mmCIF file of C-alpha atoms in Angstrom:
data_model
loop_
_atom_site.group_PDB
_atom_site.id
_atom_site.type_symbol
_atom_site.label_atom_id
_atom_site.label_comp_id
_atom_site.label_asym_id
_atom_site.label_seq_id
_atom_site.Cartn_x
_atom_site.Cartn_y
_atom_site.Cartn_z
ATOM 1 C CA MET A 1367 44.089 -4.347 -15.386
ATOM 2 C CA PHE A 1368 40.327 -3.986 -15.602
ATOM 3 C CA VAL A 1369 38.922 -0.886 -13.879
ATOM 4 C CA SER A 1370 35.455 -1.219 -12.366
ATOM 5 C CA TYR A 1371 32.949 1.626 -12.227
ATOM 6 C CA ALA A 1372 29.667 -0.236 -11.770
ATOM 7 C CA GLN A 1373 27.493 0.080 -8.700
ATOM 8 C CA ASN A 1374 27.318 -3.622 -7.863
ATOM 9 C CA PHE A 1375 30.422 -4.853 -9.734
ATOM 10 C CA GLU A 1376 28.304 -5.931 -12.690
ATOM 11 C CA ASP A 1377 31.163 -4.987 -14.994
ATOM 12 C CA VAL A 1378 33.597 -7.260 -13.128
ATOM 13 C CA LEU A 1379 31.322 -10.283 -13.550
ATOM 14 C CA LEU A 1380 30.748 -9.505 -17.230
ATOM 15 C CA TRP A 1381 34.476 -9.003 -17.798
ATOM 16 C CA ARG A 1382 35.216 -12.351 -16.149
ATOM 17 C CA ALA A 1383 32.900 -14.033 -18.659
ATOM 18 C CA LEU A 1384 33.982 -12.022 -21.714
ATOM 19 C CA LYS A 1385 37.572 -10.908 -21.241
ATOM 20 C CA ASP A 1386 38.739 -13.166 -24.067
ATOM 21 C CA VAL A 1387 36.697 -11.066 -26.528
ATOM 22 C CA ARG A 1388 38.663 -8.303 -28.226
ATOM 23 C CA GLU A 1389 36.943 -5.074 -29.254
ATOM 24 C CA GLY A 1390 33.546 -6.397 -28.252
ATOM 25 C CA PHE A 1391 30.191 -4.640 -28.436
ATOM 26 C CA TYR A 1392 27.552 -3.893 -25.795
ATOM 27 C CA VAL A 1393 24.087 -2.363 -25.617
ATOM 28 C CA ASP A 1394 23.511 -0.420 -22.395
ATOM 29 C CA VAL A 1395 19.807 0.354 -21.862
ATOM 30 C CA GLY A 1396 19.489 2.869 -19.050
ATOM 31 C CA ALA A 1397 23.128 3.902 -19.308
ATOM 32 C CA GLN A 1398 22.830 7.059 -17.180
ATOM 33 C CA ASP A 1399 26.207 8.635 -16.310
ATOM 34 C CA PRO A 1400 29.199 7.762 -18.533
ATOM 35 C CA ARG A 1401 31.416 7.103 -15.506
ATOM 36 C CA ILE A 1402 29.599 7.126 -12.152
ATOM 37 C CA ASP A 1403 28.085 3.667 -11.533
ATOM 38 C CA SER A 1404 28.595 2.848 -15.220
ATOM 39 C CA VAL A 1405 28.538 -0.793 -16.296
ATOM 40 C CA SER A 1406 30.004 0.021 -19.706
ATOM 41 C CA ARG A 1407 32.847 2.425 -18.823
ATOM 42 C CA GLY A 1408 35.354 -0.280 -17.961
ATOM 43 C CA PHE A 1409 34.683 -2.013 -21.282
ATOM 44 C CA TYR A 1410 35.011 1.267 -23.180
ATOM 45 C CA GLU A 1411 38.464 1.716 -21.630
ATOM 46 C CA GLN A 1412 39.373 -1.793 -22.807
ATOM 47 C CA GLY A 1413 38.662 -0.820 -26.417
ATOM 48 C CA TRP A 1414 35.090 -2.056 -26.636
ATOM 49 C CA ARG A 1415 32.389 0.137 -28.136
ATOM 50 C CA GLY A 1416 28.655 0.046 -27.864
ATOM 51 C CA LEU A 1417 25.309 1.680 -28.061
ATOM 52 C CA SER A 1418 24.078 3.577 -24.997
ATOM 53 C CA VAL A 1419 20.384 4.274 -24.491
ATOM 54 C CA GLU A 1420 19.427 7.042 -22.068
ATOM 55 C CA PRO A 1421 16.202 9.114 -22.011
ATOM 56 C CA THR A 1422 17.390 12.048 -19.863
ATOM 57 C CA GLN A 1423 18.901 15.044 -21.643
ATOM 58 C CA THR A 1424 21.575 15.645 -19.002
ATOM 59 C CA TYR A 1425 22.984 12.132 -19.069
ATOM 60 C CA ALA A 1426 22.626 11.727 -22.834
ATOM 61 C CA ASP A 1427 24.693 14.896 -23.303
ATOM 62 C CA LYS A 1428 27.307 13.622 -20.831
ATOM 63 C CA LEU A 1429 27.544 10.318 -22.674
ATOM 64 C CA ARG A 1430 28.061 12.044 -26.031
ATOM 65 C CA ALA A 1431 30.770 14.287 -24.583
ATOM 66 C CA ASP A 1432 32.583 11.540 -22.712
ATOM 67 C CA ARG A 1433 32.424 8.672 -25.212
ATOM 68 C CA PRO A 1434 33.887 9.503 -28.629
ATOM 69 C CA GLY A 1435 32.990 6.746 -31.057
ATOM 70 C CA GLU A 1436 29.951 5.644 -29.090
ATOM 71 C CA ARG A 1437 26.395 5.875 -30.357
ATOM 72 C CA VAL A 1438 23.859 7.373 -27.951
ATOM 73 C CA ILE A 1439 20.098 6.975 -28.385
ATOM 74 C CA GLN A 1440 18.181 9.473 -26.296
ATOM 75 C CA ALA A 1441 14.900 7.635 -25.766
ATOM 76 C CA ALA A 1442 12.858 5.481 -23.444
ATOM 77 C CA VAL A 1443 12.591 1.838 -24.479
ATOM 78 C CA GLY A 1444 9.336 -0.054 -24.751
ATOM 79 C CA SER A 1445 6.342 -0.857 -26.896
ATOM 80 C CA GLY A 1446 4.459 1.783 -28.819
ATOM 81 C CA SER A 1447 5.650 4.929 -30.503
ATOM 82 C CA GLY A 1448 5.614 8.698 -30.096
ATOM 83 C CA GLU A 1449 6.467 10.148 -26.699
ATOM 84 C CA ILE A 1450 5.780 9.288 -23.087
ATOM 85 C CA VAL A 1451 5.894 11.228 -19.846
ATOM 86 C CA PHE A 1452 9.206 10.610 -18.123
ATOM 87 C CA HIS A 1453 9.744 11.192 -14.401
ATOM 88 C CA GLU A 1454 13.247 12.466 -13.739
ATOM 89 C CA PHE A 1455 14.723 12.440 -10.243
ATOM 90 C CA PRO A 1456 17.885 14.510 -10.698
ATOM 91 C CA ASP A 1457 21.200 13.207 -9.345
ATOM 92 C CA THR A 1458 19.743 9.767 -8.581
ATOM 93 C CA GLY A 1459 19.378 6.504 -10.456
ATOM 94 C CA LEU A 1460 15.619 6.527 -9.879
ATOM 95 C CA SER A 1461 14.298 8.238 -13.032
ATOM 96 C CA THR A 1462 11.507 6.169 -14.543
ATOM 97 C CA ALA A 1463 8.640 6.051 -16.999
ATOM 98 C CA ASP A 1464 6.533 4.093 -14.489
ATOM 99 C CA GLU A 1465 4.042 6.495 -12.932
ATOM 100 C CA ALA A 1466 3.279 4.342 -9.881
ATOM 101 C CA ILE A 1467 6.957 3.921 -9.016
ATOM 102 C CA ALA A 1468 7.537 7.645 -9.540
ATOM 103 C CA ALA A 1469 4.648 8.475 -7.201
ATOM 104 C CA GLY A 1470 6.278 6.346 -4.511
ATOM 105 C CA HIS A 1471 9.552 8.234 -4.870
ATOM 106 C CA VAL A 1472 7.729 11.575 -4.619
ATOM 107 C CA ALA A 1473 5.964 10.353 -1.472
ATOM 108 C CA ASN A 1474 9.387 9.521 -0.030
ATOM 109 C CA GLY A 1475 10.575 13.077 -0.577
ATOM 110 C CA TYR A 1476 12.467 12.851 -3.872
ATOM 111 C CA ALA A 1477 12.247 15.897 -6.133
ATOM 112 C CA ARG A 1478 10.692 15.126 -9.512
ATOM 113 C CA VAL A 1479 10.965 16.857 -12.876
ATOM 114 C CA LEU A 1480 8.423 15.856 -15.518
ATOM 115 C CA THR A 1481 9.736 15.661 -19.067
ATOM 116 C CA ARG A 1482 8.798 13.863 -22.263
ATOM 117 C CA ALA A 1483 10.882 11.242 -24.008
ATOM 118 C CA PRO A 1484 10.552 9.576 -27.404
ATOM 119 C CA VAL A 1485 9.889 5.836 -27.331
ATOM 120 C CA THR A 1486 11.875 3.260 -29.259
ATOM 121 C CA SER A 1487 11.758 -0.527 -29.120
ATOM 122 C CA LEU A 1488 14.494 -2.972 -28.216
ATOM 123 C CA ASP A 1489 13.943 -4.427 -31.675
ATOM 124 C CA ALA A 1490 14.807 -1.051 -33.246
ATOM 125 C CA ILE A 1491 17.848 -0.640 -30.999
ATOM 126 C CA LEU A 1492 19.238 -4.051 -31.930
ATOM 127 C CA ARG A 1493 18.628 -3.303 -35.607
ATOM 128 C CA GLU A 1494 20.443 0.017 -35.255
ATOM 129 C CA ALA A 1495 23.358 -1.769 -33.594
ATOM 130 C CA GLY A 1496 23.679 -3.647 -36.864
ATOM 131 C CA ARG A 1497 25.747 -6.425 -35.308
ATOM 132 C CA ALA A 1498 25.427 -10.175 -35.441
ATOM 133 C CA ASP A 1499 27.364 -10.352 -32.171
ATOM 134 C CA VAL A 1500 26.233 -8.185 -29.271
ATOM 135 C CA HIS A 1501 28.300 -9.460 -26.369
ATOM 136 C CA TRP A 1502 26.229 -8.082 -23.544
ATOM 137 C CA LEU A 1503 22.941 -6.286 -23.080
ATOM 138 C CA LYS A 1504 22.125 -4.531 -19.820
ATOM 139 C CA ILE A 1505 18.606 -3.385 -18.920
ATOM 140 C CA ASP A 1506 18.176 -0.992 -15.990
ATOM 141 C CA VAL A 1507 14.881 0.836 -16.451
ATOM 142 C CA GLU A 1508 13.429 1.177 -12.946
ATOM 143 C CA GLY A 1509 10.333 -0.998 -13.212
ATOM 144 C CA ARG A 1510 9.796 -1.132 -16.987
ATOM 145 C CA GLU A 1511 11.726 -4.338 -17.643
ATOM 146 C CA THR A 1512 8.729 -6.311 -18.929
ATOM 147 C CA ASP A 1513 7.815 -3.689 -21.514
ATOM 148 C CA VAL A 1514 11.428 -3.386 -22.670
ATOM 149 C CA LEU A 1515 11.815 -7.139 -23.149
ATOM 150 C CA ARG A 1516 8.488 -7.488 -24.938
ATOM 151 C CA SER A 1517 9.609 -4.811 -27.387
ATOM 152 C CA TRP A 1518 12.394 -7.210 -28.471
ATOM 153 C CA ALA A 1519 9.602 -8.716 -30.624
ATOM 154 C CA ASP A 1520 10.915 -11.168 -33.215
ATOM 155 C CA ASN A 1521 14.359 -9.625 -33.682
ATOM 156 C CA PRO A 1522 16.766 -12.553 -34.151
ATOM 157 C CA THR A 1523 19.754 -10.904 -32.397
ATOM 158 C CA ARG A 1524 20.745 -12.773 -29.262
ATOM 159 C CA PRO A 1525 23.263 -10.923 -27.075
ATOM 160 C CA TRP A 1526 25.611 -13.446 -25.486
ATOM 161 C CA ILE A 1527 24.769 -12.292 -21.935
ATOM 162 C CA VAL A 1528 21.769 -10.286 -20.747
ATOM 163 C CA VAL A 1529 21.798 -8.493 -17.380
ATOM 164 C CA VAL A 1530 18.480 -7.221 -16.022
ATOM 165 C CA GLU A 1531 17.902 -5.316 -12.799
ATOM 166 C CA SER A 1532 15.616 -7.703 -10.977
ATOM 167 C CA THR A 1533 14.682 -5.997 -7.724
ATOM 168 C CA ALA A 1534 12.033 -3.309 -7.319
ATOM 169 C CA PRO A 1535 13.549 0.176 -6.925
ATOM 170 C CA LEU A 1536 15.068 0.764 -3.472
ATOM 171 C CA THR A 1537 13.966 -2.683 -2.247
ATOM 172 C CA GLN A 1538 15.159 -6.282 -2.236
ATOM 173 C CA ALA A 1539 11.831 -7.522 -3.618
ATOM 174 C CA GLN A 1540 12.600 -9.640 -6.675
ATOM 175 C CA THR A 1541 10.626 -8.935 -9.840
ATOM 176 C CA HIS A 1542 11.924 -11.481 -12.349
ATOM 177 C CA ALA A 1543 8.749 -13.588 -12.269
ATOM 178 C CA GLN A 1544 7.102 -10.772 -14.242
ATOM 179 C CA TRP A 1545 9.489 -10.871 -17.192
ATOM 180 C CA GLU A 1546 11.821 -13.870 -17.069
ATOM 181 C CA GLY A 1547 9.674 -15.775 -19.563
ATOM 182 C CA GLU A 1548 10.550 -13.169 -22.197
ATOM 183 C CA LEU A 1549 14.160 -14.342 -21.918
ATOM 184 C CA THR A 1550 13.709 -18.083 -21.499
ATOM 185 C CA SER A 1551 11.382 -18.145 -24.520
ATOM 186 C CA ARG A 1552 14.262 -16.677 -26.546
ATOM 187 C CA GLY A 1553 16.660 -19.401 -25.495
ATOM 188 C CA TYR A 1554 18.307 -17.831 -22.448
ATOM 189 C CA ARG A 1555 19.307 -19.675 -19.293
ATOM 190 C CA PHE A 1556 19.571 -18.095 -15.865
ATOM 191 C CA ALA A 1557 23.183 -18.020 -14.661
ATOM 192 C CA HIS A 1558 23.542 -15.753 -11.629
ATOM 193 C CA PHE A 1559 21.861 -13.356 -9.193
ATOM 194 C CA ASP A 1560 24.092 -10.705 -7.590
ATOM 195 C CA GLY A 1561 21.531 -9.331 -5.134
ATOM 196 C CA VAL A 1562 20.320 -6.651 -7.561
ATOM 197 C CA ASN A 1563 20.547 -8.091 -11.077
ATOM 198 C CA ARG A 1564 19.981 -11.430 -12.797
ATOM 199 C CA TYR A 1565 22.349 -12.672 -15.506
ATOM 200 C CA TYR A 1566 21.206 -14.832 -18.416
ATOM 201 C CA VAL A 1567 23.346 -16.610 -21.017
ATOM 202 C CA ALA A 1568 22.247 -17.318 -24.585
ATOM 203 C CA GLN A 1569 21.963 -20.955 -25.564
ATOM 204 C CA ALA A 1570 24.604 -20.530 -28.286
ATOM 205 C CA HIS A 1571 27.121 -19.404 -25.645
ATOM 206 C CA ALA A 1572 26.081 -21.657 -22.772
ATOM 207 C CA GLU A 1573 29.705 -22.307 -21.782
ATOM 208 C CA ARG A 1574 29.913 -18.728 -20.488
ATOM 209 C CA ALA A 1575 27.538 -19.599 -17.639
ATOM 210 C CA ALA A 1576 30.378 -21.418 -15.886
ATOM 211 C CA CYS A 1577 32.105 -18.055 -15.355
ATOM 212 C CA PHE A 1578 29.440 -16.993 -12.865
ATOM 213 C CA GLY A 1579 29.227 -18.198 -9.290
ATOM 214 C CA PRO A 1580 31.539 -16.504 -6.800
ATOM 215 C CA GLY A 1581 31.198 -12.777 -6.395
ATOM 216 C CA PRO A 1582 33.908 -10.326 -7.505
ATOM 217 C CA ASN A 1583 37.128 -11.171 -5.716
ATOM 218 C CA PHE A 1584 40.910 -10.886 -5.681
ATOM 219 C CA PHE A 1585 41.318 -13.359 -8.523
ATOM 220 C CA ASP A 1586 39.335 -11.127 -10.895
ATOM 221 C CA GLY A 1587 42.325 -8.786 -10.870
ATOM 222 C CA PHE A 1588 40.452 -5.506 -10.996
ATOM 223 C CA GLN A 1589 40.687 -2.120 -9.369
ATOM 224 C CA MET A 1590 38.056 0.521 -8.701
ATOM 225 C CA GLY A 1591 38.113 3.648 -10.815
ATOM 226 C CA GLU A 1592 37.251 7.242 -10.111
ATOM 227 C CA GLY A 1593 33.502 7.610 -10.214
ATOM 228 C CA ALA A 1594 32.926 4.106 -8.852
ATOM 229 C CA ALA A 1595 29.844 3.782 -6.702
ATOM 230 C CA ALA A 1596 29.661 5.891 -3.565
ATOM 231 C CA THR A 1597 28.702 2.713 -1.722
ATOM 232 C CA HIS A 1598 32.094 1.221 -2.570
ATOM 233 C CA THR A 1599 33.796 4.334 -1.233
ATOM 234 C CA LEU A 1600 31.693 4.142 1.902
ATOM 235 C CA VAL A 1601 32.629 0.490 2.463
ATOM 236 C CA ARG A 1602 36.297 1.324 1.929
ATOM 237 C CA ASP A 1603 36.124 4.270 4.346
ATOM 238 C CA LEU A 1604 34.259 2.274 6.983
ATOM 239 C CA ARG A 1605 36.819 -0.522 6.702
ATOM 240 C CA ALA A 1606 39.649 2.017 7.045
ATOM 241 C CA GLU A 1607 37.951 3.537 10.086
ATOM 242 C CA ALA A 1608 37.488 0.103 11.655
ATOM 243 C CA LEU A 1609 41.134 -0.799 11.059
ATOM 244 C CA GLN A 1610 42.267 2.516 12.508
ATOM 245 C CA ALA A 1611 40.025 2.051 15.542
ATOM 246 C CA LEU A 1612 41.504 -1.416 16.048
ATOM 247 C CA ALA A 1613 45.026 -0.036 15.753
ATOM 248 C CA ASP A 1614 44.223 2.729 18.239
ATOM 249 C CA GLU A 1615 42.764 0.219 20.698
ATOM 250 C CA ARG A 1616 45.849 -1.986 20.375
ATOM 251 C CA ALA A 1617 48.082 1.044 20.977
ATOM 252 C CA ARG A 1618 46.094 1.934 24.121
ATOM 253 C CA ALA A 1619 46.270 -1.679 25.343
ATOM 254 C CA ASN A 1620 50.024 -1.766 24.751
ATOM 255 C CA ALA A 1621 50.401 1.525 26.622
ATOM 256 C CA ARG A 1622 48.391 0.166 29.557
ATOM 257 C CA LEU A 1623 50.483 -3.017 29.566
ATOM 258 C CA ALA A 1624 53.709 -1.001 29.452
ATOM 259 C CA ALA A 1625 52.493 1.148 32.331
ATOM 260 C CA LEU A 1626 51.590 -1.964 34.316
ATOM 261 C CA HIS A 1627 55.031 -3.466 33.707
ATOM 262 C CA ALA A 1628 56.670 -0.201 34.758
ATOM 263 C CA ALA A 1629 54.579 -0.068 37.933
ATOM 264 C CA ASN A 1630 55.468 -3.695 38.739
ATOM 265 C CA ALA A 1631 59.141 -2.949 38.129
ATOM 266 C CA ASP A 1632 58.982 0.089 40.449
ATOM 267 C CA GLU A 1633 57.223 -1.967 43.108
ATOM 268 C CA SER A 1634 59.852 -4.732 42.850
ATOM 269 C CA ALA A 1635 62.639 -2.181 43.097
ATOM 270 C CA ALA A 1636 61.045 -0.591 46.177
ATOM 271 C CA ARG A 1637 60.745 -3.978 47.864
ATOM 272 C CA ALA A 1638 64.358 -4.774 47.090
ATOM 273 C CA GLU A 1639 65.524 -1.518 48.651
ATOM 274 C CA ALA A 1640 63.369 -2.136 51.732
ATOM 275 C CA GLU A 1641 64.964 -5.536 52.209
#
C-alpha cells in the first residue's frame, strides 16, 4: 500500500507512473518538511532514496534527522554562485528567494525572517546525484522556476519525469509560459496539469505519459499518512460533518414521520371508539 503525504497528491500520480521501479531515485528541489506535504516521503517508505534540496536551516535539519541514508543539500538553486538573501516565512510553504513575491507576502501579513543561503545550480545537483537514472525531479521554489531550470545548463541527465509548480504563489495564475521552453528544449513533453503543478515526461520514457490523465482515485490503491496536507484533513472533516448532518436530518425526518403515524393512529382509534 502506497501512503501519500503530498499536498496535492503529486506523489500518488508519480507512483502510478513509476511503481514498477524498485529502489528508484528522486531529486526533490524545495523539499521542505520531511513528512508534512512531502512529495518524497511515500517513496522513501517504499525503499527509494534521493537527494533533497532545501535552503532553510530548520527544514534541512529535519530532513537530516528524519531520513537516514538520504543526502540533503542546504542551498537555494539557481544561476550564479556565493550567497543570496532568502526570505523565510516560518511554518508556511511560502519561503522564497524572489524579493517581489516576498514583498507581496509581507503586505498580506505574513511574518518574514531574512536569512542568507548558498547558491548551487541544478547542474551541480544532478552531478552530485551521480546517477544515470533519476526517476523524478520535483521543483517547488516559489517563483524561481525559470532560474532553476536555466541552471540545468548542458548537464546530460534527464530525469524520467519532471514536476514543476506552475501557478504563482497563492494564486491559480499559471506561470509555465515563462519556463516551459527550458524543458521542451531538453526533450520533455507535457503530460499533465493537476491544478498546481505540470508534469513532463522525458522523450526516452515517453510511454510513462499514458499513466497520467485521471486524478488520484480508488484504483490507485493508496492511503493518506500522518502529516498529509491539512487541506486533505479539512476535506475529510467537512465530508464527515456533511454526512453526519445528513444522518441527523434523516433521523429528525423519521421521528417526524413516526410522530405523524402515531397521531393518525390515535385519531383513527378515537373515531372508532366514537362510532
